[in-house]
């Protein structure tokens, strides 16, 4: 395997020399598309340095004078609770959610992808069906349930379900990846007397790393941005998350602090970015190590 | 040892053991299903046969909600809008995501930055900033029209003309193609290099490699993305909610199914009707999904 | 199959059990629990409102002051933006876990009051727990649904038309006369258009109130009758829509697409603020928010145009406080409301955050604390309030009626229906809903 990698690298080098103009064109296409993608981000970041009245008036893309006022005002938060607290809360919820999703969803996915059992097809279908009901109609029964359990105003409604694999999206995702793993590896391991639990942990999990990383990234982003559940179940400001905190700046019926909103939105994108860059590194390296093991 | 039913108990034992192991792995999900999903789903199914305003107890009315839907012109309109959205946004978004991920999967310099860049729009999700931005782009005096004017074309008011509004939302969906892209990228990483090596030795061109290796190897992921994007598109809510201010206008041209459902539930206090709509949608999605699954036997290749 | 059915039935019964338990808990306990409050037992109530950070800061401080004064009462705060606020509250009430004191609004009060989700406050007002002695009768009445008090005004406001005199001077157009009629209004709009600016944005559709409601009332009718039927005739609606249709055809107001584009725009981006229109209907209490957006000129407010020889259209709007039906501590909730609307400690922070204070005494008290545009707004409100007449609250189903109003108005705007067709359709739909 290592041998092959080196070969690929060597081959890449020669290829680069061979078709350079095409490469440049490729880069040009990718970059111009990228700018289109980035426009809103740039606009938002620049707006966050503008005076509140300048954001919509004046019309210039570039701030007339850079001000940090929005960041100061936004970070101050409310009644002595700063946005830093919201960040910590969000990180906590997200961290727990990631652990929960990766463990529970990969377990279920392993069963669906690799084990034989009765009712397999029906259960798989049920798993998909749970994804098909719009959440607006289940929110009230769910709220009643969590209220009966006295979980309102705790993080439990946001985190505990993740340990029970309620997000079928990830189960299905991991199933599809596991099904692409060659069977021979398991057969070999089975010969060595490896049981299903060991197989799951030591063989399938490492080989499914791309899917698991994807699960982590998505769980991070979706949980980070999911404001309605968090707003619904969290009432104490000390428990607020970033997504809920951001909503404080906007009032559809009157005035909104757009500057502070953009400033804090910009900050709230930073963890997402870091996580994305960080994990995608592992996304690539993970495959190589997986390959070596195989 | 033979038991009265003539089944070898050792086989039975092994079946039992297999089941025990499998259900052990499934147990978190099963508990979650029974404790967290079945009750709310059952409740909404029950509500769909009732008149329920959320504050008073539900009154059983049988199939009235369902029959009412067929006669509700706005309901029918919302199906039309949603189908248009699904039919356009899913194929466009997926082919875009696939194309870009194949492009990005080559050994390009600056790959990480590109990948992150292309994911940015998806980070925004349903932020209010998107609504402001879309007006800036597609409004009467938006950037798109400024661009068109510079090449001598007079643009329309894209975002608020009944004929074009839905397409701006389709563009929004395509623009936020990061999630399927990322999944494709992860899938591409899973294709063993040996295959390409072999093809190179055979002298197969890039295009041929794409069709004979990349695409077939990727079919399980394509299936996943297809199904998930379809489910997502049928349930699309946020784009119309934020861009049209939750109204589904102009002239109901962006009245997505779930947006109408939401209006019925939380603005008109008709949770019974909304629940019936939800279950009708579930059935529609289930049928589409089942058809795709049935067809997948013909075009999806698994390593088994 | 049998198994499935029994499974299904048992499932449903579990659900019902939970739902019933969720909905019924509380009301019977409320009396016994609130009895022993005076004896230093710690009581916790919850208070919810909508708004932005500035408002959250103000209300937080008001609550802090209340807690200082009543150390045995702890007030938990819940807040969010406007749309989420209502969705969360509906869910909480359905889930049997509503806050004790909630912020209420005219759009929604009939939905909540008529579905027995709000506490009838008559007793608490009579007993003096909530003191409304200093409230104008019209203000008190504006909190009544079917003659019973469900809401206490924290702030009241009146709608009017804002314009920027500086712009009118520049264009050489005379200011709107406070005693103008709808004909004058139309002429003014056309005159402005002749000078190169749209007179106003298209207010023909959207919400039923305030615009169309004023027009209906000035015509001696109203949106709804006391017994919950449609309160206006088709002719009135045709007159209203024709007036706007006329202006639209003359291009004195924006076309359909442009209007729609700005419909959901935030205040900072609406047509008036961005200088596309010259006159704009606003609730008076927002005058200072608009003023902040204008670099030159001091905005002025004029009352609604009249119908010639017609009646007054004026009625009181505002933001209110209610107690939810299942509150376990209605007494403490009432104490809180009383503090909120009557105590100087509260009002000196509140000022005119959601309108001029309901209590006339407090309205005078806050006046010196206000900025110029805020004072102007209060003057306007106080000037117009005497003209206000009671306005019946909507019956159940108002939201659907309003939807039909919006839909048909935009059908005219986009040329899909003629005014007559749209009015026909609307009347049919509305009468079907309110039968």
mmCIF file of N, CA, C and O in Angstrom, chain B residues 8-54:
data_model
loop_
_atom_site.group_PDB
_atom_site.id
_atom_site.type_symbol
_atom_site.label_atom_id
_atom_site.label_comp_id
_atom_site.label_asym_id
_atom_site.label_seq_id
_atom_site.Cartn_x
_atom_site.Cartn_y
_atom_site.Cartn_z
ATOM 1 N N UNK B 8 -33.081 -28.461 13.733
ATOM 2 C CA UNK B 8 -31.854 -28.717 14.463
ATOM 3 C C UNK B 8 -31.641 -27.596 15.484
ATOM 4 O O UNK B 8 -31.580 -26.427 15.131
ATOM 5 N N UNK B 9 -31.573 -27.941 16.757
ATOM 6 C CA UNK B 9 -31.465 -26.890 17.772
ATOM 7 C C UNK B 9 -30.163 -26.115 17.664
ATOM 8 O O UNK B 9 -30.097 -24.973 18.053
ATOM 9 N N UNK B 10 -29.150 -26.769 17.147
ATOM 10 C CA UNK B 10 -27.905 -26.016 17.052
ATOM 11 C C UNK B 10 -28.061 -24.848 16.072
ATOM 12 O O UNK B 10 -27.545 -23.765 16.286
ATOM 13 N N UNK B 11 -28.839 -25.091 15.019
ATOM 14 C CA UNK B 11 -29.116 -23.987 14.092
ATOM 15 C C UNK B 11 -29.922 -22.903 14.799
ATOM 16 O O UNK B 11 -29.618 -21.723 14.726
ATOM 17 N N UNK B 12 -30.962 -23.384 15.540
ATOM 18 C CA UNK B 12 -31.782 -22.428 16.261
ATOM 19 C C UNK B 12 -30.941 -21.605 17.222
ATOM 20 O O UNK B 12 -31.096 -20.391 17.338
ATOM 21 N N UNK B 13 -30.051 -22.310 17.892
ATOM 22 C CA UNK B 13 -29.193 -21.604 18.848
ATOM 23 C C UNK B 13 -28.359 -20.550 18.144
ATOM 24 O O UNK B 13 -28.206 -19.434 18.618
ATOM 25 N N UNK B 14 -27.824 -20.930 17.003
ATOM 26 C CA UNK B 14 -26.962 -19.969 16.325
ATOM 27 C C UNK B 14 -27.785 -18.796 15.801
ATOM 28 O O UNK B 14 -27.335 -17.651 15.815
ATOM 29 N N UNK B 15 -29.012 -19.079 15.363
ATOM 30 C CA UNK B 15 -29.883 -17.985 14.936
ATOM 31 C C UNK B 15 -30.167 -17.065 16.109
ATOM 32 O O UNK B 15 -30.098 -15.837 16.019
ATOM 33 N N UNK B 16 -30.482 -17.705 17.249
ATOM 34 C CA UNK B 16 -30.761 -16.905 18.441
ATOM 35 C C UNK B 16 -29.566 -16.036 18.804
ATOM 36 O O UNK B 16 -29.695 -14.872 19.131
ATOM 37 N N UNK B 17 -28.385 -16.677 18.748
ATOM 38 C CA UNK B 17 -27.209 -15.935 19.137
ATOM 39 C C UNK B 17 -26.969 -14.760 18.172
ATOM 40 O O UNK B 17 -26.683 -13.644 18.581
ATOM 41 N N UNK B 18 -27.147 -15.078 16.901
ATOM 42 C CA UNK B 18 -26.990 -14.010 15.910
ATOM 43 C C UNK B 18 -27.941 -12.849 16.214
ATOM 44 O O UNK B 18 -27.561 -11.689 16.214
ATOM 45 N N UNK B 19 -29.200 -13.199 16.478
ATOM 46 C CA UNK B 19 -30.181 -12.171 16.787
ATOM 47 C C UNK B 19 -29.789 -11.402 18.038
ATOM 48 O O UNK B 19 -29.907 -10.187 18.091
ATOM 49 N N UNK B 20 -29.319 -12.145 19.037
ATOM 50 C CA UNK B 20 -28.967 -11.485 20.287
ATOM 51 C C UNK B 20 -27.879 -10.455 20.035
ATOM 52 O O UNK B 20 -27.956 -9.313 20.503
ATOM 53 N N UNK B 21 -26.865 -10.838 19.284
ATOM 54 C CA UNK B 21 -25.774 -9.904 19.005
ATOM 55 C C UNK B 21 -26.285 -8.696 18.222
ATOM 56 O O UNK B 21 -26.017 -7.540 18.564
ATOM 57 N N UNK B 22 -27.072 -8.984 17.178
ATOM 58 C CA UNK B 22 -27.564 -7.895 16.349
ATOM 59 C C UNK B 22 -28.418 -6.928 17.169
ATOM 60 O O UNK B 22 -28.256 -5.709 17.075
ATOM 61 N N UNK B 23 -29.302 -7.489 17.980
ATOM 62 C CA UNK B 23 -30.175 -6.605 18.758
ATOM 63 C C UNK B 23 -29.412 -5.875 19.854
ATOM 64 O O UNK B 23 -29.818 -4.797 20.291
ATOM 65 N N UNK B 24 -28.311 -6.458 20.268
ATOM 66 C CA UNK B 24 -27.451 -5.732 21.199
ATOM 67 C C UNK B 24 -26.951 -4.447 20.527
ATOM 68 O O UNK B 24 -26.996 -3.360 21.103
ATOM 69 N N UNK B 25 -26.495 -4.601 19.302
ATOM 70 C CA UNK B 25 -26.011 -3.416 18.581
ATOM 71 C C UNK B 25 -27.143 -2.434 18.277
ATOM 72 O O UNK B 25 -26.944 -1.235 18.215
ATOM 73 N N UNK B 26 -28.320 -2.993 18.074
ATOM 74 C CA UNK B 26 -29.454 -2.133 17.719
ATOM 75 C C UNK B 26 -30.096 -1.490 18.932
ATOM 76 O O UNK B 26 -30.905 -0.571 18.795
ATOM 77 N N UNK B 27 -29.747 -1.999 20.128
ATOM 78 C CA UNK B 27 -30.535 -1.603 21.293
ATOM 79 C C UNK B 27 -30.639 -0.096 21.524
ATOM 80 O O UNK B 27 -31.734 0.382 21.807
ATOM 81 N N UNK B 28 -29.562 0.679 21.396
ATOM 82 C CA UNK B 28 -29.770 2.115 21.630
ATOM 83 C C UNK B 28 -30.819 2.679 20.678
ATOM 84 O O UNK B 28 -31.717 3.410 21.094
ATOM 85 N N UNK B 29 -30.700 2.275 19.416
ATOM 86 C CA UNK B 29 -31.647 2.813 18.441
ATOM 87 C C UNK B 29 -33.068 2.343 18.756
ATOM 88 O O UNK B 29 -34.014 3.131 18.684
ATOM 89 N N UNK B 30 -33.200 1.066 19.127
ATOM 90 C CA UNK B 30 -34.539 0.542 19.417
ATOM 91 C C UNK B 30 -35.158 1.268 20.604
ATOM 92 O O UNK B 30 -36.338 1.622 20.574
ATOM 93 N N UNK B 31 -34.340 1.480 21.640
ATOM 94 C CA UNK B 31 -34.863 2.207 22.800
ATOM 95 C C UNK B 31 -35.304 3.605 22.368
ATOM 96 O O UNK B 31 -36.381 4.078 22.697
ATOM 97 N N UNK B 32 -34.451 4.240 21.593
ATOM 98 C CA UNK B 32 -34.781 5.581 21.115
ATOM 99 C C UNK B 32 -36.055 5.570 20.295
ATOM 100 O O UNK B 32 -36.918 6.438 20.431
ATOM 101 N N UNK B 33 -36.171 4.565 19.446
ATOM 102 C CA UNK B 33 -37.359 4.463 18.595
ATOM 103 C C UNK B 33 -38.621 4.358 19.448
ATOM 104 O O UNK B 33 -39.579 5.105 19.264
ATOM 105 N N UNK B 34 -38.573 3.433 20.414
ATOM 106 C CA UNK B 34 -39.773 3.208 21.213
ATOM 107 C C UNK B 34 -40.042 4.377 22.151
ATOM 108 O O UNK B 34 -41.180 4.794 22.321
ATOM 109 N N UNK B 35 -38.988 4.904 22.736
ATOM 110 C CA UNK B 35 -39.208 5.927 23.758
ATOM 111 C C UNK B 35 -39.389 7.313 23.167
ATOM 112 O O UNK B 35 -40.150 8.123 23.699
ATOM 113 N N UNK B 36 -38.694 7.615 22.083
ATOM 114 C CA UNK B 36 -38.699 8.996 21.618
ATOM 115 C C UNK B 36 -39.403 9.212 20.287
ATOM 116 O O UNK B 36 -39.835 10.311 19.995
ATOM 117 N N UNK B 37 -39.491 8.193 19.453
ATOM 118 C CA UNK B 37 -40.096 8.433 18.142
ATOM 119 C C UNK B 37 -41.512 7.903 18.043
ATOM 120 O O UNK B 37 -42.389 8.568 17.489
ATOM 121 N N UNK B 38 -41.737 6.723 18.587
ATOM 122 C CA UNK B 38 -43.036 6.083 18.370
ATOM 123 C C UNK B 38 -44.166 6.901 18.993
ATOM 124 O O UNK B 38 -45.202 7.109 18.367
ATOM 125 N N UNK B 39 -43.952 7.397 20.187
ATOM 126 C CA UNK B 39 -45.043 8.110 20.853
ATOM 127 C C UNK B 39 -45.409 9.411 20.121
ATOM 128 O O UNK B 39 -46.572 9.606 19.766
ATOM 129 N N UNK B 40 -44.434 10.280 19.830
ATOM 130 C CA UNK B 40 -44.816 11.484 19.087
ATOM 131 C C UNK B 40 -45.409 11.166 17.719
ATOM 132 O O UNK B 40 -46.367 11.811 17.285
ATOM 133 N N UNK B 41 -44.854 10.161 17.048
ATOM 134 C CA UNK B 41 -45.415 9.824 15.732
ATOM 135 C C UNK B 41 -46.829 9.289 15.873
ATOM 136 O O UNK B 41 -47.727 9.670 15.127
ATOM 137 N N UNK B 42 -47.016 8.411 16.847
ATOM 138 C CA UNK B 42 -48.358 7.876 17.089
ATOM 139 C C UNK B 42 -49.322 8.994 17.435
ATOM 140 O O UNK B 42 -50.458 9.034 16.947
ATOM 141 N N UNK B 43 -48.865 9.912 18.266
ATOM 142 C CA UNK B 43 -49.735 11.021 18.652
ATOM 143 C C UNK B 43 -50.135 11.833 17.431
ATOM 144 O O UNK B 43 -51.315 12.158 17.262
ATOM 145 N N UNK B 44 -49.167 12.115 16.561
ATOM 146 C CA UNK B 44 -49.512 12.939 15.406
ATOM 147 C C UNK B 44 -50.446 12.178 14.470
ATOM 148 O O UNK B 44 -51.323 12.779 13.853
ATOM 149 N N UNK B 45 -50.268 10.863 14.407
ATOM 150 C CA UNK B 45 -51.190 10.074 13.588
ATOM 151 C C UNK B 45 -52.607 10.165 14.148
ATOM 152 O O UNK B 45 -53.577 10.359 13.423
ATOM 153 N N UNK B 46 -52.690 10.067 15.457
ATOM 154 C CA UNK B 46 -54.000 10.191 16.092
ATOM 155 C C UNK B 46 -54.595 11.586 15.849
ATOM 156 O O UNK B 46 -55.759 11.716 15.469
ATOM 157 N N UNK B 47 -53.765 12.615 16.023
ATOM 158 C CA UNK B 47 -54.257 13.980 15.809
ATOM 159 C C UNK B 47 -54.788 14.156 14.395
ATOM 160 O O UNK B 47 -55.685 14.964 14.160
ATOM 161 N N UNK B 48 -54.207 13.417 13.445
ATOM 162 C CA UNK B 48 -54.604 13.614 12.057
ATOM 163 C C UNK B 48 -56.058 13.198 11.821
ATOM 164 O O UNK B 48 -56.633 13.555 10.812
ATOM 165 N N UNK B 49 -56.620 12.465 12.756
ATOM 166 C CA UNK B 49 -58.038 12.095 12.635
ATOM 167 C C UNK B 49 -58.912 12.955 13.537
ATOM 168 O O UNK B 49 -60.052 12.615 13.822
ATOM 169 N N UNK B 50 -58.352 14.044 14.027
ATOM 170 C CA UNK B 50 -59.115 14.857 14.962
ATOM 171 C C UNK B 50 -59.084 16.314 14.549
ATOM 172 O O UNK B 50 -58.294 16.727 13.715
ATOM 173 N N UNK B 51 -59.969 17.064 15.177
ATOM 174 C CA UNK B 51 -59.854 18.502 15.114
ATOM 175 C C UNK B 51 -59.141 18.903 16.389
ATOM 176 O O UNK B 51 -59.639 18.657 17.486
ATOM 177 N N UNK B 52 -57.975 19.493 16.250
ATOM 178 C CA UNK B 52 -57.142 19.734 17.423
ATOM 179 C C UNK B 52 -56.507 21.109 17.302
ATOM 180 O O UNK B 52 -55.738 21.370 16.389
ATOM 181 N N UNK B 53 -56.858 22.020 18.216
ATOM 182 C CA UNK B 53 -56.315 23.380 18.139
ATOM 183 C C UNK B 53 -55.141 23.574 19.092
ATOM 184 O O UNK B 53 -54.719 24.688 19.328
ATOM 185 N N UNK B 54 -54.653 22.507 19.650
ATOM 186 C CA UNK B 54 -53.492 22.481 20.544
ATOM 187 C C UNK B 54 -53.837 22.824 21.986
ATOM 188 O O UNK B 54 -53.119 22.431 22.894
#
